[in-house]
GROMACS .gro file of C-alpha atoms in nm:
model
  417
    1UNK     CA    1  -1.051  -4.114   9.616
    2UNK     CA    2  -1.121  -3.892   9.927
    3UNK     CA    3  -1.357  -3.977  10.196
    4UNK     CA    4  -1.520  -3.639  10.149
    5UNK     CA    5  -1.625  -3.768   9.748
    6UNK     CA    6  -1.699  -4.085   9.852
    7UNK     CA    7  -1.970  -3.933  10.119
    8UNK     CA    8  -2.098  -3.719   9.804
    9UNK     CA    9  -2.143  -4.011   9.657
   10UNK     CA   10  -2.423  -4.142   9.849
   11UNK     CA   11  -2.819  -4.000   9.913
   12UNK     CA   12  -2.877  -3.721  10.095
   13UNK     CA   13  -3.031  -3.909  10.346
   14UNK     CA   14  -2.713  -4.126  10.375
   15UNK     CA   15  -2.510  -3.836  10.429
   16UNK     CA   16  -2.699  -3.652  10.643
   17UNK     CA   17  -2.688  -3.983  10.876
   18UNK     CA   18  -2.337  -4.036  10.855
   19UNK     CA   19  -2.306  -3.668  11.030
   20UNK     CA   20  -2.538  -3.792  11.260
   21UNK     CA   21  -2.346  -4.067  11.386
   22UNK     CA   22  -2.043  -3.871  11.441
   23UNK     CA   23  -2.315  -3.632  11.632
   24UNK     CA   24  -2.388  -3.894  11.807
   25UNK     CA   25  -2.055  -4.074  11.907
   26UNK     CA   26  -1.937  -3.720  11.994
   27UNK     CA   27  -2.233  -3.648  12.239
   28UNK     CA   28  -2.180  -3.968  12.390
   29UNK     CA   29  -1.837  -3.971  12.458
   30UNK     CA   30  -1.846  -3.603  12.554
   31UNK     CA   31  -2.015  -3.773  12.887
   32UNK     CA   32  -2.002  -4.123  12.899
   33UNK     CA   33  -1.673  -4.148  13.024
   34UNK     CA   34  -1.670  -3.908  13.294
   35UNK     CA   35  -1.979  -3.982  13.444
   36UNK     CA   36  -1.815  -4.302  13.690
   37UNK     CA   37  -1.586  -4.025  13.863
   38UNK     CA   38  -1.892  -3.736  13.844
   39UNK     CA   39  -2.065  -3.991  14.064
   40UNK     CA   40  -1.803  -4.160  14.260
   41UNK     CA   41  -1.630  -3.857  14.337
   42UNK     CA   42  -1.882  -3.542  14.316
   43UNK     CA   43  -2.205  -3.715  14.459
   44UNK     CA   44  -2.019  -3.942  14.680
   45UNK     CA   45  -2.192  -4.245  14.541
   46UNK     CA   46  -2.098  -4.600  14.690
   47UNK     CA   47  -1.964  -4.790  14.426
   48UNK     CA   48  -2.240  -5.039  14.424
   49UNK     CA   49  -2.508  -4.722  14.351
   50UNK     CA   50  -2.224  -4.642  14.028
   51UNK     CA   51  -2.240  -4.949  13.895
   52UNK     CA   52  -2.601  -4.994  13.910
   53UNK     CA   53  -2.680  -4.642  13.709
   54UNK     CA   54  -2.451  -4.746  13.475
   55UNK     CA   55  -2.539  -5.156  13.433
   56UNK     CA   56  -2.922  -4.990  13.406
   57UNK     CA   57  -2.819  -4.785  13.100
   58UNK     CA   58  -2.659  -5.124  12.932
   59UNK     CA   59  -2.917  -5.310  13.044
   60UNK     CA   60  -3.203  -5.102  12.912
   61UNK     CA   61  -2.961  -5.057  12.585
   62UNK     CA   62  -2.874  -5.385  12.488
   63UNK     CA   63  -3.212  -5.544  12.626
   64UNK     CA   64  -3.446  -5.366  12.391
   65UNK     CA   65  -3.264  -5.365  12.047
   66UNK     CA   66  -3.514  -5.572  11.943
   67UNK     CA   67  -3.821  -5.339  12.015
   68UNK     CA   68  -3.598  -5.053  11.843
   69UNK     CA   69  -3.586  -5.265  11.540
   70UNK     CA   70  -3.938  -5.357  11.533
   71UNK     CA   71  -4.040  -5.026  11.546
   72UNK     CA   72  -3.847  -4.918  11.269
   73UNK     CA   73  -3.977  -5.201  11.053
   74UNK     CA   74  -4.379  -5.087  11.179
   75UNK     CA   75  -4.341  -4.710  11.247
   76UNK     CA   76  -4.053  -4.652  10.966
   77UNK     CA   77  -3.684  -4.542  11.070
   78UNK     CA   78  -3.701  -4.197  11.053
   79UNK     CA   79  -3.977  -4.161  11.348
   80UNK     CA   80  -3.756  -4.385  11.536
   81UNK     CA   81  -3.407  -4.189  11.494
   82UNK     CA   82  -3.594  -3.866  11.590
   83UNK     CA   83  -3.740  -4.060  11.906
   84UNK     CA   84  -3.429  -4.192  11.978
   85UNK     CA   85  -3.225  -3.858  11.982
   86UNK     CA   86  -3.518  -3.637  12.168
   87UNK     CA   87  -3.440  -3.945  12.441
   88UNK     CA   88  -3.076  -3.937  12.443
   89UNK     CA   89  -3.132  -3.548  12.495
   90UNK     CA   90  -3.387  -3.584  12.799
   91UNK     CA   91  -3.155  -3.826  12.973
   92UNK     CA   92  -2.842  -3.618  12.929
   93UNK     CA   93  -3.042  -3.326  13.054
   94UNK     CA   94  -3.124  -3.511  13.341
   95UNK     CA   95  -2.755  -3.617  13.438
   96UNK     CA   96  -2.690  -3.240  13.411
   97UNK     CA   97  -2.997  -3.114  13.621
   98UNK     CA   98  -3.056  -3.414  13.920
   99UNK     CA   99  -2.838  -3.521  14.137
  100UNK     CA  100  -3.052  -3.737  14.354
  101UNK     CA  101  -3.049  -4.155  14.250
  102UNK     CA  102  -3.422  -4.180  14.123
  103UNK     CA  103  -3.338  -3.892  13.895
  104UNK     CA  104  -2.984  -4.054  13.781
  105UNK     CA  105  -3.191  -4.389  13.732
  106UNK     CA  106  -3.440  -4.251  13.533
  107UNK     CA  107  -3.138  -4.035  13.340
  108UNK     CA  108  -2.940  -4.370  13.296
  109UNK     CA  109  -3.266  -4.562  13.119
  110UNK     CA  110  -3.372  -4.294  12.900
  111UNK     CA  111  -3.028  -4.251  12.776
  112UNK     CA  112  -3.004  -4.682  12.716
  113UNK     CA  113  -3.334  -4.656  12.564
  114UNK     CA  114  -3.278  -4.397  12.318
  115UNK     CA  115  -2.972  -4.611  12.194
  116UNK     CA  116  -3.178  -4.855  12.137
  117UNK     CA  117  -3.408  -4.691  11.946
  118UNK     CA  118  -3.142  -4.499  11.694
  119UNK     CA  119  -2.891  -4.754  11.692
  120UNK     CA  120  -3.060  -5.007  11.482
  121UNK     CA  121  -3.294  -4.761  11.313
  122UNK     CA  122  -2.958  -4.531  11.160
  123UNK     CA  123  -2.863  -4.904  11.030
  124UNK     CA  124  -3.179  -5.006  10.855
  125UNK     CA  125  -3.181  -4.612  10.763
  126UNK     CA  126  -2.842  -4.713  10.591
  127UNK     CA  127  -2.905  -5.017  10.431
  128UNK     CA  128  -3.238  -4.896  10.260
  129UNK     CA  129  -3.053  -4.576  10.117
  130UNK     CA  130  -2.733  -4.711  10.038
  131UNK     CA  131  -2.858  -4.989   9.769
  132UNK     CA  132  -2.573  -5.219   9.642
  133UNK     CA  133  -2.277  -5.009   9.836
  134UNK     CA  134  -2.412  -5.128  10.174
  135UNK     CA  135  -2.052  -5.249  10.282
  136UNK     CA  136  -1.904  -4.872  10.149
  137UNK     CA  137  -2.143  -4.689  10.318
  138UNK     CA  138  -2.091  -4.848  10.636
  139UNK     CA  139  -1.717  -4.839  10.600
  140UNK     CA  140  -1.777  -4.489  10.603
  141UNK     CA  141  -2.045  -4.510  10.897
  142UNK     CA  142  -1.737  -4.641  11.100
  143UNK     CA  143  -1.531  -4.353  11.004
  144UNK     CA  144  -1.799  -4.086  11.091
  145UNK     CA  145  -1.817  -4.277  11.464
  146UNK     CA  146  -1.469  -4.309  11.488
  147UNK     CA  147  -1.383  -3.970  11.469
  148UNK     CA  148  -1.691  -3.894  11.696
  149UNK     CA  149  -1.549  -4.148  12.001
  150UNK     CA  150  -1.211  -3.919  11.914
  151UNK     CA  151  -1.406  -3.576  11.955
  152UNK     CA  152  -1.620  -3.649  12.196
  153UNK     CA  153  -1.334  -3.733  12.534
  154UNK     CA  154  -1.125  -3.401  12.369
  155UNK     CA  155  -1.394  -3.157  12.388
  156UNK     CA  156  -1.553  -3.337  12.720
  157UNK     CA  157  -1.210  -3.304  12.875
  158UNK     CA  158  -1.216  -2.936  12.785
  159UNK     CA  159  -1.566  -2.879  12.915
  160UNK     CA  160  -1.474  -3.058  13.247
  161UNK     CA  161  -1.270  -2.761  13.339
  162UNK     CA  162  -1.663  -2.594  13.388
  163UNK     CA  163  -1.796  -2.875  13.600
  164UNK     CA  164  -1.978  -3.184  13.491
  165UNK     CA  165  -2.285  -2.999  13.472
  166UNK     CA  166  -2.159  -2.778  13.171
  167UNK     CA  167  -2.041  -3.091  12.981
  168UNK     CA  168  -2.410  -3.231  13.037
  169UNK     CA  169  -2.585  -3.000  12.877
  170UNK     CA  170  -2.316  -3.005  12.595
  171UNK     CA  171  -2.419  -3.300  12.529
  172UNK     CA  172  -2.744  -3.284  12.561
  173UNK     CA  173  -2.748  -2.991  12.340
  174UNK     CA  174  -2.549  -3.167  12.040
  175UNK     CA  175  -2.838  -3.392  12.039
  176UNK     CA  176  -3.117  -3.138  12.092
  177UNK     CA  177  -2.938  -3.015  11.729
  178UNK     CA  178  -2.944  -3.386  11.568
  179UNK     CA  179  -3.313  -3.426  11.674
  180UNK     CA  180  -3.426  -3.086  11.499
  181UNK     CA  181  -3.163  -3.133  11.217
  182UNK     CA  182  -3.335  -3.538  11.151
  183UNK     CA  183  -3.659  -3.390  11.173
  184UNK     CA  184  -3.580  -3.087  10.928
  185UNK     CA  185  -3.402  -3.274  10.683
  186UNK     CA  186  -3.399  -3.659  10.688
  187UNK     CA  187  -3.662  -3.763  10.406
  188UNK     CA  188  -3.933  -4.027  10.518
  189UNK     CA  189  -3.989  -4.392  10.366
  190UNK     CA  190  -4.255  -4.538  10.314
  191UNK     CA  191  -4.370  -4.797  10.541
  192UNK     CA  192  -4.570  -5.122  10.402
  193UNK     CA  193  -4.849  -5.246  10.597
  194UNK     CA  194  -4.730  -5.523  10.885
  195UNK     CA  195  -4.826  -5.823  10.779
  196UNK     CA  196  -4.832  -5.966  11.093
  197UNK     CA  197  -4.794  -5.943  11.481
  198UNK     CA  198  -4.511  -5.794  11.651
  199UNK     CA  199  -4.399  -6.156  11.778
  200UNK     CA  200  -4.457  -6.253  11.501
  201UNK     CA  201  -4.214  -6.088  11.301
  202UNK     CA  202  -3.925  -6.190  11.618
  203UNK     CA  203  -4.046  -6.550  11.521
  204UNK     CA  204  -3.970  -6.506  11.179
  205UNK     CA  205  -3.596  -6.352  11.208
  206UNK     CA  206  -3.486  -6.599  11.515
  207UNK     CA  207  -3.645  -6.922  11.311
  208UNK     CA  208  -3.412  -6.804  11.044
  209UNK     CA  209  -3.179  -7.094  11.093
  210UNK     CA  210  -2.850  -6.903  10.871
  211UNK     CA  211  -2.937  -6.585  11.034
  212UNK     CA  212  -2.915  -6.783  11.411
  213UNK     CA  213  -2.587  -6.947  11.288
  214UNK     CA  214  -2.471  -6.572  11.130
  215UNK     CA  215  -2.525  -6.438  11.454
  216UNK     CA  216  -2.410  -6.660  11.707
  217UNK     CA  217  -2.072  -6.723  11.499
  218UNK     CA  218  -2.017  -6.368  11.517
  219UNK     CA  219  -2.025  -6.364  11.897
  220UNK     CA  220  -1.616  -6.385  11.882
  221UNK     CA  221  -1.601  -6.037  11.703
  222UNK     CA  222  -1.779  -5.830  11.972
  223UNK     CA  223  -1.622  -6.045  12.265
  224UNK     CA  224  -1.314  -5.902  12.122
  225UNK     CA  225  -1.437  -5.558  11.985
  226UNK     CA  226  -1.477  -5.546  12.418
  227UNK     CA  227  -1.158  -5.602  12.512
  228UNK     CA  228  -1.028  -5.260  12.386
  229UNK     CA  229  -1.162  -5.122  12.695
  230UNK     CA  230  -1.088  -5.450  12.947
  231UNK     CA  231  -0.797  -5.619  12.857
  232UNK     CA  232  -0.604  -5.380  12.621
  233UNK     CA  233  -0.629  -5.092  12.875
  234UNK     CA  234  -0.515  -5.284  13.115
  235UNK     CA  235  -0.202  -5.480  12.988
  236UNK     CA  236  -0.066  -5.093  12.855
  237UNK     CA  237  -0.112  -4.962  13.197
  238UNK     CA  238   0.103  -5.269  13.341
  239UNK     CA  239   0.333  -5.272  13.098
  240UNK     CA  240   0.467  -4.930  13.098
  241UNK     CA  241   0.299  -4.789  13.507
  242UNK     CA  242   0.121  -4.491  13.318
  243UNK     CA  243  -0.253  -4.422  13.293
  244UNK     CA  244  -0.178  -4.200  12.946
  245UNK     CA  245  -0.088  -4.525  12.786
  246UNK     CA  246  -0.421  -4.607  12.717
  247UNK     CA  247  -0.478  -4.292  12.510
  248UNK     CA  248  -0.188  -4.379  12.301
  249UNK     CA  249  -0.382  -4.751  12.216
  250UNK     CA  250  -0.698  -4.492  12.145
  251UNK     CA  251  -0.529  -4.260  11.896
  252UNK     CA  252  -0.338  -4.490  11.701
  253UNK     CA  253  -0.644  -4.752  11.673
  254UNK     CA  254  -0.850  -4.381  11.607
  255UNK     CA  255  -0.598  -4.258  11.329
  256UNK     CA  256  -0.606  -4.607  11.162
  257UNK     CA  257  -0.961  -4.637  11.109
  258UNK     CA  258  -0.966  -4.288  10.991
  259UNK     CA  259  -0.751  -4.333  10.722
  260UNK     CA  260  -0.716  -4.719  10.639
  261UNK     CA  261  -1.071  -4.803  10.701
  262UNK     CA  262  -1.286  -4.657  10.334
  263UNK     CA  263  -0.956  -4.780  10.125
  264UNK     CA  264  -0.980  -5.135  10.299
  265UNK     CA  265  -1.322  -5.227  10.225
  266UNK     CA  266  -1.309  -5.071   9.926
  267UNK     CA  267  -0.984  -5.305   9.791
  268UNK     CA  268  -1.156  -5.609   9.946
  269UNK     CA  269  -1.520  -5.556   9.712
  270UNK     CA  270  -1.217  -5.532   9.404
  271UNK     CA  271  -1.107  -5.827   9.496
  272UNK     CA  272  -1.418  -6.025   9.594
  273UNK     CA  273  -1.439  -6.389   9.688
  274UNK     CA  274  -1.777  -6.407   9.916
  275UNK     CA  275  -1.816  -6.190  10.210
  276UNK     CA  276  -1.765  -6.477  10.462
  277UNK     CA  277  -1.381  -6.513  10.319
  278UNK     CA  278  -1.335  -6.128  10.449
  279UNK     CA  279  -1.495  -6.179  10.711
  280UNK     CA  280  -1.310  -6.508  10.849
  281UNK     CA  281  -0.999  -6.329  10.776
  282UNK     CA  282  -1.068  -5.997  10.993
  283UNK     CA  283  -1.170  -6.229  11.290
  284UNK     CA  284  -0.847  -6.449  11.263
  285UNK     CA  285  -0.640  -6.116  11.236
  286UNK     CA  286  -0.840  -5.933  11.545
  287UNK     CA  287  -0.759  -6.291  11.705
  288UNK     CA  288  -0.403  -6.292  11.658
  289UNK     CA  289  -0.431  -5.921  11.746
  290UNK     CA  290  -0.399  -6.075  12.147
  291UNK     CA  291  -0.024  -6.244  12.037
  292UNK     CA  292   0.182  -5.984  12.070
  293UNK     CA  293   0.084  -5.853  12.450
  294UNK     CA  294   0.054  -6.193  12.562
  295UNK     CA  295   0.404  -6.232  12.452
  296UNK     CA  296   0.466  -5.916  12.673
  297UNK     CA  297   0.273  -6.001  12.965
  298UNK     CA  298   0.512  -6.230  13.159
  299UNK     CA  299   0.800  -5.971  13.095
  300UNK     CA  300   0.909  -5.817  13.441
  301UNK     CA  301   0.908  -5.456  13.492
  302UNK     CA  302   0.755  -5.162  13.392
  303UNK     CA  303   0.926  -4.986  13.072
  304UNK     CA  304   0.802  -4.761  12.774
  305UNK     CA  305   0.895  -4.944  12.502
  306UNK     CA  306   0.684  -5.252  12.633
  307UNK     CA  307   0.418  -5.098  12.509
  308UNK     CA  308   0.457  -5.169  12.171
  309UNK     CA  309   0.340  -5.501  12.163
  310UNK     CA  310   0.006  -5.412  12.337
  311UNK     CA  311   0.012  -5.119  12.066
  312UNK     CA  312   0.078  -5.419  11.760
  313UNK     CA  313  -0.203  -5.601  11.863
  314UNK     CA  314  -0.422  -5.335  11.946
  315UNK     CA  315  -0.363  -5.251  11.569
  316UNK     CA  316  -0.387  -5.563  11.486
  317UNK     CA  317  -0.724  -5.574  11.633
  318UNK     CA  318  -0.884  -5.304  11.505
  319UNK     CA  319  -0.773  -5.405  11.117
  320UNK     CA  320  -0.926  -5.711  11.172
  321UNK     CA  321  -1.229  -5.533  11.280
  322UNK     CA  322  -1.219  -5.293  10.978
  323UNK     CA  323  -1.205  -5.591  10.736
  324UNK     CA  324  -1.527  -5.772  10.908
  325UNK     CA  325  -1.732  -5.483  11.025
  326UNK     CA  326  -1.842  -5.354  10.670
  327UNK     CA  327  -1.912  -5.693  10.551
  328UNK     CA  328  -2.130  -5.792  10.857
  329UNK     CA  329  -2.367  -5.506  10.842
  330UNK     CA  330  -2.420  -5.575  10.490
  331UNK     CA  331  -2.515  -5.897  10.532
  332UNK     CA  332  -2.737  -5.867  10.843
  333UNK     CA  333  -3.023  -5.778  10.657
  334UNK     CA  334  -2.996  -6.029  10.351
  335UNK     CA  335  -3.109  -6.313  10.539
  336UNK     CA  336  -3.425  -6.219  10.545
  337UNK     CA  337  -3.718  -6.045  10.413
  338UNK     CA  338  -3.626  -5.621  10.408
  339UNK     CA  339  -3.918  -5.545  10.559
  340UNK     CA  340  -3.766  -5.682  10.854
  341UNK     CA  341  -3.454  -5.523  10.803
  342UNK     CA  342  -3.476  -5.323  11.171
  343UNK     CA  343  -3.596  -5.638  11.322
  344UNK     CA  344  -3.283  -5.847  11.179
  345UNK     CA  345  -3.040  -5.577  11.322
  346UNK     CA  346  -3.251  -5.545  11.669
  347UNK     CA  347  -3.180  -5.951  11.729
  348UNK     CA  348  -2.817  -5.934  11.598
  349UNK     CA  349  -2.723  -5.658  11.845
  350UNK     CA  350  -2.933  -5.849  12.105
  351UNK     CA  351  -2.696  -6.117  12.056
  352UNK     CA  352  -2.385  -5.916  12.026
  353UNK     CA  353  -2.468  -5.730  12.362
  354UNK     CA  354  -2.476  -6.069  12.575
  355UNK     CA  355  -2.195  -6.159  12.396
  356UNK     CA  356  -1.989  -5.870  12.493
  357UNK     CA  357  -2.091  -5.918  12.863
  358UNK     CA  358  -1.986  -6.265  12.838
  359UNK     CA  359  -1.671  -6.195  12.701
  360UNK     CA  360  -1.592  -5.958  12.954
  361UNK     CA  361  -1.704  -6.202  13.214
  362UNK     CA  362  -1.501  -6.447  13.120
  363UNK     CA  363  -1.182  -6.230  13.057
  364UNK     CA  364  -1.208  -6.037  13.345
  365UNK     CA  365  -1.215  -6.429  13.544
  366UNK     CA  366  -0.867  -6.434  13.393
  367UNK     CA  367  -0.719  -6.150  13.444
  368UNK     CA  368  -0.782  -6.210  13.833
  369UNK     CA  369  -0.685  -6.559  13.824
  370UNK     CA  370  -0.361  -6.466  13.661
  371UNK     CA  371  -0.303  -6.215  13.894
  372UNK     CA  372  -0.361  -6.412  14.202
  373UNK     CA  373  -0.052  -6.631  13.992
  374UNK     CA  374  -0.193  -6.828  13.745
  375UNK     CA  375  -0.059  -6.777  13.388
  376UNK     CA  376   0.002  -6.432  13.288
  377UNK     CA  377  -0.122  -6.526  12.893
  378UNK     CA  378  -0.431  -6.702  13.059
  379UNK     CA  379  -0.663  -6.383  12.927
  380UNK     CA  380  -0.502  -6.327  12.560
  381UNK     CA  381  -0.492  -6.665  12.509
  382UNK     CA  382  -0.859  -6.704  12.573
  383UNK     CA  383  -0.938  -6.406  12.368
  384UNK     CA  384  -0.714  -6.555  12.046
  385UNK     CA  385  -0.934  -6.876  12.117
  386UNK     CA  386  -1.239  -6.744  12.101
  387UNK     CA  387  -1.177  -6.540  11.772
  388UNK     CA  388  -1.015  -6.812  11.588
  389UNK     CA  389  -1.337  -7.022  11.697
  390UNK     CA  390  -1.521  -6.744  11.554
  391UNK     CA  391  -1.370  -6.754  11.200
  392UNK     CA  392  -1.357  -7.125  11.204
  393UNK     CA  393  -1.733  -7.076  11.258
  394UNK     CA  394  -1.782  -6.834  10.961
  395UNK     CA  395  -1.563  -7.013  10.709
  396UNK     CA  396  -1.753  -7.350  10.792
  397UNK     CA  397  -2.086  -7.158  10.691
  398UNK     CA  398  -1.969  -6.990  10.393
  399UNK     CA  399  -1.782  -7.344  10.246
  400UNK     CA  400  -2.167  -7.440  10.299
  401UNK     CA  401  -2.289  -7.135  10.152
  402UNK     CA  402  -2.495  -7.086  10.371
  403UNK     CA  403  -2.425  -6.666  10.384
  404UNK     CA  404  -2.611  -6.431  10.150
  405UNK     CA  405  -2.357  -6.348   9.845
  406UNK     CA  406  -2.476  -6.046   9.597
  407UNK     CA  407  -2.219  -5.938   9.361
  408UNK     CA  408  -1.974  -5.677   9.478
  409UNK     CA  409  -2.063  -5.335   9.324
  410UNK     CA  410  -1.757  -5.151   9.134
  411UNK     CA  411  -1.738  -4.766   9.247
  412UNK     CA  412  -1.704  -4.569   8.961
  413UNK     CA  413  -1.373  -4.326   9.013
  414UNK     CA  414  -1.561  -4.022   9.029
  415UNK     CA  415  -1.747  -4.172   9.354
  416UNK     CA  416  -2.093  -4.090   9.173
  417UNK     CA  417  -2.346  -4.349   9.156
   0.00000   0.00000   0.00000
């Protein structure tokens, strides 16, 4: 079955989100990854000024999840995606427009804050619509912001050619476009009373003692999910001396999800077996994903075909993160009660986001100490650890069943439900 039936297969509102996130990923990656050189090199910032505009937009990202998920739980999802775009189009406005810091700080927070506000509103948005075909629907979410992250760097590269300026407002106008197109057309949901305070309801989902254990056992997958723009990048570039390596690891990792990712998760809900078996099993293959360029890494020279092993396990990687990914999101919100659905995803990504910047802490620690001459596998081997740990972690809570487990829905071959 086609991606384009399966998509028919689902709500309107479903649909029209899953356009939205490739909107979305190709807005953001239109501009995201030029703007370090727009400020290093056209505004002559020091590199201590870049990295703070930049840590402020993670920062004000992955610190407030958990008020974007509130508010979709109290002020209902669709409110919050339109919020989060008209944001996201203010800040990228204001990249485009000011060049002096206050300006690029206040450009920076707006555009973390608005991804806080969409990110885990789209996902409760999802799992309201998408009923029993959660992990479907966002298989196909991933392929809709996969081929965004692969549209967005094309079309910014393009733009660059009329000055950073002209690829700001690009992207600033894509969203301008999703903000008007979710307030046209994205139906809205009811909204049940709170029953409670605020606090309250952030009580609730972190006393949740599975959901705690859910989360922090999943830290391994994002720590890893990181390294495709740490480590990865980095071990193609040494082990073949050319920057356009790392768009190679991109497009293939790109071109698998694209067409492996729908038929994957589908074949998996066939088979069944628990959630928490698929999802052990993508973290132990993303973990041995780090084998093959560690295997590489204490090779001398630079050569082409040397990067094929940092290619195997850059594939590796990213089919053990199609496997999990699906399952994950589905299960986020079965912990607890679904009017705290945006609440449950605001703490998980809370989590996920420290995770990440501990991860690359950590690996970055070893990439330096094995270039100063400690162990050239020192980083991959750290990486491998941590993801095995991770799926050690998952399989111990699902032997104790202590995961959610609803029955695995059967797609009929038509794609209608």
């Amino acid at each position: 079955m086609s991606t384009l039936a399966a998509v028919r297969g689902f709500p309107p509102a479903v649909r029209l989100l899953l356009v939205n996130q490739l909107g979305v990923n190709t807005g953001f990656y239109l501009l995201i990854p030029y703007l370090a050189t727009h400020l290093t090199d056209d505004l002559g910032l020091s590199a201590a000024l870049v990295g703070l505009v930049l840590g402020l937009r993670n920062l004000s990202q992955q610190g407030l999840f958990l008020i974007g998920g509130s508010a979709a739980d109290r002020l209902g999802a669709r409110g919050v995606i339109i919020a989060g775009c008209g944001l996201r189009t203010l800040g990228f406005a204001l990249f485009a427009l000011g060049d002096a810091l206050p300006v690029l700080i206040a450009a920076s927070v707006l555009s973390g804050l608005a991804g806080a506000l969409f990110n885990p509103a789209v996902r409760t948005y999802v799992a309201q619509e998408a009923g029993e075909h959660k992990a479907e629907a966002f298989a196909l979410f991933n392929v809709f912001a996969t081929a965004g992250a692969l549209l967005g760097p094309l079309l910014g590269g393009l733009l660059l050619f009329g000055g950073f300026r002209a690829a700001a407002l690009t992207a600033a106008g894509v969203f301008a476009l999703l903000t008007l197109a979710q307030a046209a057309a994205l139906p809205a949901r009811a909204v049940p009373r709170p029953a409670g305070s605020v606090l309250g309801d952030w009580r609730e989902v972190a006393g949740n003692r599975r959901f705690a254990a859910f989360a922090l056992a999943m830290v391994g997958m994002y720590g890893m999910e990181s390294q495709l723009y740490l480590l990865l990048p980095h071990a193609a570039r040494h082990a073949t001396g050319w920057a356009g390596a790392v768009g190679l690891l991109f497009a293939a990792g790109t071109l698998a999800n694209l067409l492996f990712q729908l038929r994957l998760t589908r074949r998996l809900c066939a088979r069944g077996g628990g959630r928490g078996r698929w999802i052990a099993a993508g973290l132990a293959v993303s973990a041995l994903g780090f084998l093959p360029p560690m295997y590489a890494a204490g090779a001398a020279g630079e050569h082409p075909a040397r990067l094929l092993p940092v290619l195997a396990g850059a594939l590796l990687l990213h089919l053990g993160l199609m496997t999990a990914q699906p399952f994950v999101l589905e299960l986020v919100p079965a912990f607890g009660r679904a009017e705290l659905t945006g609440t449950s995803y605001g703490l998980f990504y809370a989590v996920s986001g420290v995770a990440a910047a501990g991860a690359g802490t950590g690996v970055g620690w070893a990439m330096d100490t094995a270039a100063d001459g400690g162990p050239a596998w020192l980083p991959y081997a750290c990486c491998t650890t941590l993801g095995l740990a991770s799926a050690a972690a998952v399989t111990m809570l699902h032997r104790r069943r202590s995961l959610p487990n609803a029955p695995y829905p059967q797609p009929s071959p038509s794609g209608a439900r």
